mmCIF file of C-alpha atoms in Angstrom:
data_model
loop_
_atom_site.group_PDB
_atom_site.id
_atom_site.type_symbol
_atom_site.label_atom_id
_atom_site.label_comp_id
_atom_site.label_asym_id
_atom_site.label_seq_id
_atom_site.Cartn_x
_atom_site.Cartn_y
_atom_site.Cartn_z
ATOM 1 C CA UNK A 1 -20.336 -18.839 -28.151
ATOM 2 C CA UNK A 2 -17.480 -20.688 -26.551
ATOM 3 C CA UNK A 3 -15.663 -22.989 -28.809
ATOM 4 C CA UNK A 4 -15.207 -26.224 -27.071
ATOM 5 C CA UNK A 5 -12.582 -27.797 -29.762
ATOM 6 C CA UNK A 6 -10.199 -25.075 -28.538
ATOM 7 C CA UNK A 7 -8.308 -25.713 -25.957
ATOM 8 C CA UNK A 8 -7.749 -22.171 -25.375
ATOM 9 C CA UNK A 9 -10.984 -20.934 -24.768
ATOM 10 C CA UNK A 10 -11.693 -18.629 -21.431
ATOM 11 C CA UNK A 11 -14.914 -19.926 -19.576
ATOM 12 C CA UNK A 12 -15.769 -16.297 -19.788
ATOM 13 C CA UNK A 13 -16.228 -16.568 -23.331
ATOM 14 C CA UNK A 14 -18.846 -15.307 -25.614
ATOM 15 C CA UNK A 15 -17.396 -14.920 -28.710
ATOM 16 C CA UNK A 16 -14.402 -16.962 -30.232
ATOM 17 C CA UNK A 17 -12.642 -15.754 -33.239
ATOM 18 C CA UNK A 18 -9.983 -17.794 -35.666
ATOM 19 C CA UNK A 19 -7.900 -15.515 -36.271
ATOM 20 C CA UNK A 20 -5.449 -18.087 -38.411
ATOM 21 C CA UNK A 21 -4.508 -16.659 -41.752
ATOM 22 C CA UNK A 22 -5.983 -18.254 -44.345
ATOM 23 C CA UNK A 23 -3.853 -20.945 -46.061
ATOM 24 C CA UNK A 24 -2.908 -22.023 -42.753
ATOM 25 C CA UNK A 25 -3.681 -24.637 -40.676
ATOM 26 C CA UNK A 26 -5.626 -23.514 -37.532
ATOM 27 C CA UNK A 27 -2.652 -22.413 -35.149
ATOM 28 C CA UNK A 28 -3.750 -21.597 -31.139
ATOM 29 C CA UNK A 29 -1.747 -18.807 -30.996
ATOM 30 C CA UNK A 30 -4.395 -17.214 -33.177
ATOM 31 C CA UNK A 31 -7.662 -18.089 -31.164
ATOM 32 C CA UNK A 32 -9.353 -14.866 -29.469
ATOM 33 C CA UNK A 33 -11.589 -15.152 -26.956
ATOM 34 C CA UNK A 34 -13.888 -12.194 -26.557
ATOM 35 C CA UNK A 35 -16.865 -10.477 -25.053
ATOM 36 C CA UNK A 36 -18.567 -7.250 -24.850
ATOM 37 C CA UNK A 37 -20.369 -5.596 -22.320
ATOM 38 C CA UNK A 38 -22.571 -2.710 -23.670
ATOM 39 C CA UNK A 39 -24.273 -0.347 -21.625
ATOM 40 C CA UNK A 40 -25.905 3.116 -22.663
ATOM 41 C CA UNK A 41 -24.681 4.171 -18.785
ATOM 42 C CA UNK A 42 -20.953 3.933 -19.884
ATOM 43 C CA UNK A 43 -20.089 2.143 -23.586
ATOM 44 C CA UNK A 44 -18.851 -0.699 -23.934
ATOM 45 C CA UNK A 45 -16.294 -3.024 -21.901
ATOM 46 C CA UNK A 46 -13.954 -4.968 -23.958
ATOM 47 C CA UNK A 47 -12.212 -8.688 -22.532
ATOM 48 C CA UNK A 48 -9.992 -10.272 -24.989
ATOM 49 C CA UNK A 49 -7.649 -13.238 -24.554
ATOM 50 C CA UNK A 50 -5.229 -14.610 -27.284
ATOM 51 C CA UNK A 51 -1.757 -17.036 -26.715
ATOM 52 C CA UNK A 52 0.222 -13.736 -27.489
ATOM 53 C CA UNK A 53 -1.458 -11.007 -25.171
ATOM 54 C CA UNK A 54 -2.796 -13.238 -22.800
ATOM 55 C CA UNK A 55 -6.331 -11.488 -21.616
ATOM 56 C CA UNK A 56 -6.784 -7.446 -21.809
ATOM 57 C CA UNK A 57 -9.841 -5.312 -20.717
ATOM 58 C CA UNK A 58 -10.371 -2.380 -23.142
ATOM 59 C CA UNK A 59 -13.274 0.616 -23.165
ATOM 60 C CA UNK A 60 -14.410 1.698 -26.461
ATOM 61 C CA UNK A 61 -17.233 4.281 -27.118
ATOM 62 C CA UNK A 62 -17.114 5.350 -23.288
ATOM 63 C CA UNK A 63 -18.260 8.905 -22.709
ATOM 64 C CA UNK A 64 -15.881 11.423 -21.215
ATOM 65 C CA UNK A 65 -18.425 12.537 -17.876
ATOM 66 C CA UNK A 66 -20.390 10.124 -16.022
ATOM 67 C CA UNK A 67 -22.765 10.836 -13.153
ATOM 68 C CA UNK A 68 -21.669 9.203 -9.831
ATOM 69 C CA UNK A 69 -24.114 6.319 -10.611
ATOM 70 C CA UNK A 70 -22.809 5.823 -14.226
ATOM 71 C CA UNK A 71 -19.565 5.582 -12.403
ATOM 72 C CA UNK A 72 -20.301 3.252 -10.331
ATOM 73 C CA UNK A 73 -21.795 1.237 -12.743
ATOM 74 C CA UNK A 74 -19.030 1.029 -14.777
ATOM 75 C CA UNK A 75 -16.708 0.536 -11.874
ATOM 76 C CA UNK A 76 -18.994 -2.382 -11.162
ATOM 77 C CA UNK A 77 -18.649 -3.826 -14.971
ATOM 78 C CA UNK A 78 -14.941 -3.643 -14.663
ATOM 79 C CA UNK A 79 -14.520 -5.491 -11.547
ATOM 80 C CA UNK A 80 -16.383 -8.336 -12.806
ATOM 81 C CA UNK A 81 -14.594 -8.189 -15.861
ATOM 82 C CA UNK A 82 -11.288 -8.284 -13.654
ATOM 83 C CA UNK A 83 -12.735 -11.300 -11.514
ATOM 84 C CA UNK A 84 -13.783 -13.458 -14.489
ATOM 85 C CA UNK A 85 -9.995 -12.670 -15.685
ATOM 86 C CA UNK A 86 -8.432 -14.198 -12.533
ATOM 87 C CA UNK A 87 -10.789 -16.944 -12.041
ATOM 88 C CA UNK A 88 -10.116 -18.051 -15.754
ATOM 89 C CA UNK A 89 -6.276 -17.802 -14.969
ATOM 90 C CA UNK A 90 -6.401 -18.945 -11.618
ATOM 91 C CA UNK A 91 -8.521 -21.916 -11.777
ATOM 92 C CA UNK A 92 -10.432 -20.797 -9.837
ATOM 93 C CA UNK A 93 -14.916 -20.862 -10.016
ATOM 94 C CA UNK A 94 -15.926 -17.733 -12.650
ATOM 95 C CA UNK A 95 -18.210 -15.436 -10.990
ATOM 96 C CA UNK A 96 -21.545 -15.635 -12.031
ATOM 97 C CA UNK A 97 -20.809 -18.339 -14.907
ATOM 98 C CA UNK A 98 -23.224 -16.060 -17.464
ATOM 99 C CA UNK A 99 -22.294 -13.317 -19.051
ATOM 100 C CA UNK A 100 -23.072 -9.939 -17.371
ATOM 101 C CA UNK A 101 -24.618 -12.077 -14.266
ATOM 102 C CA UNK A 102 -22.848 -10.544 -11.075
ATOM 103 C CA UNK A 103 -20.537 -12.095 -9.108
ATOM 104 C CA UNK A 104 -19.682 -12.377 -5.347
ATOM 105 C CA UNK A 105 -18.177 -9.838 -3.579
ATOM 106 C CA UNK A 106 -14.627 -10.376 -2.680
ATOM 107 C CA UNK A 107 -11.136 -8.725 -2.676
ATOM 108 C CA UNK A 108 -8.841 -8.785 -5.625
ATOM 109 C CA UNK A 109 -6.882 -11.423 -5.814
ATOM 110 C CA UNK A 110 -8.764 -14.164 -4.055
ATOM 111 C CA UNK A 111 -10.905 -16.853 -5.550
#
């Protein structure tokens, strides 16, 4: 869940990691934010954010052929994914506030 006490926590948030040696005091360059999207259509969707990389979407387990509605399911997943990114950087309203909840339709790049 989202860590409140961290200042650099995405609203998208699901899972927040400490990433902070330890020995060391708790540093917010090494705070990940994180969630998953798993679906048996496609794999799963990785969104990470840290101080260092800022936020990155990465596929993991994803198979290699996908039927034109596996496609478009994933294409789906990875708008959202893409929209959640920009609200959280652009201030502006998160889609769908829940995890895997769909947002609005809109074009890139607007709130």
């Amino acid at each position: 869940m989202p860590n409140a006490a961290v200042g650099t926590c995405r609203p998208w948030c699901a899972d927040h990691v400490d990433a902070t040696p330890r020995g060391r005091q708790a540093d917010p360059a090494d705070q990940l934010c994180q969630r998953i999207r798993t679906s048996p259509a496609y794999g799963e969707i990785l969104m990470t954010h840290s101080a260092g990389q800022g936020t990155t979407i990465a596929l993991y387990n994803t198979r290699e052929e996908l039927t034109p509605a596996e496609a478009e399911q994933l294409a789906h997943a990875l708008l959202q994914e893409v929209a959640a990114a920009r609200a959280a950087s652009s201030g502006c309203p998160s889609p769908g506030q829940h995890v895997g909840a769909p947002g609005p339709a809109h074009k890139l790049g607007e709130c």
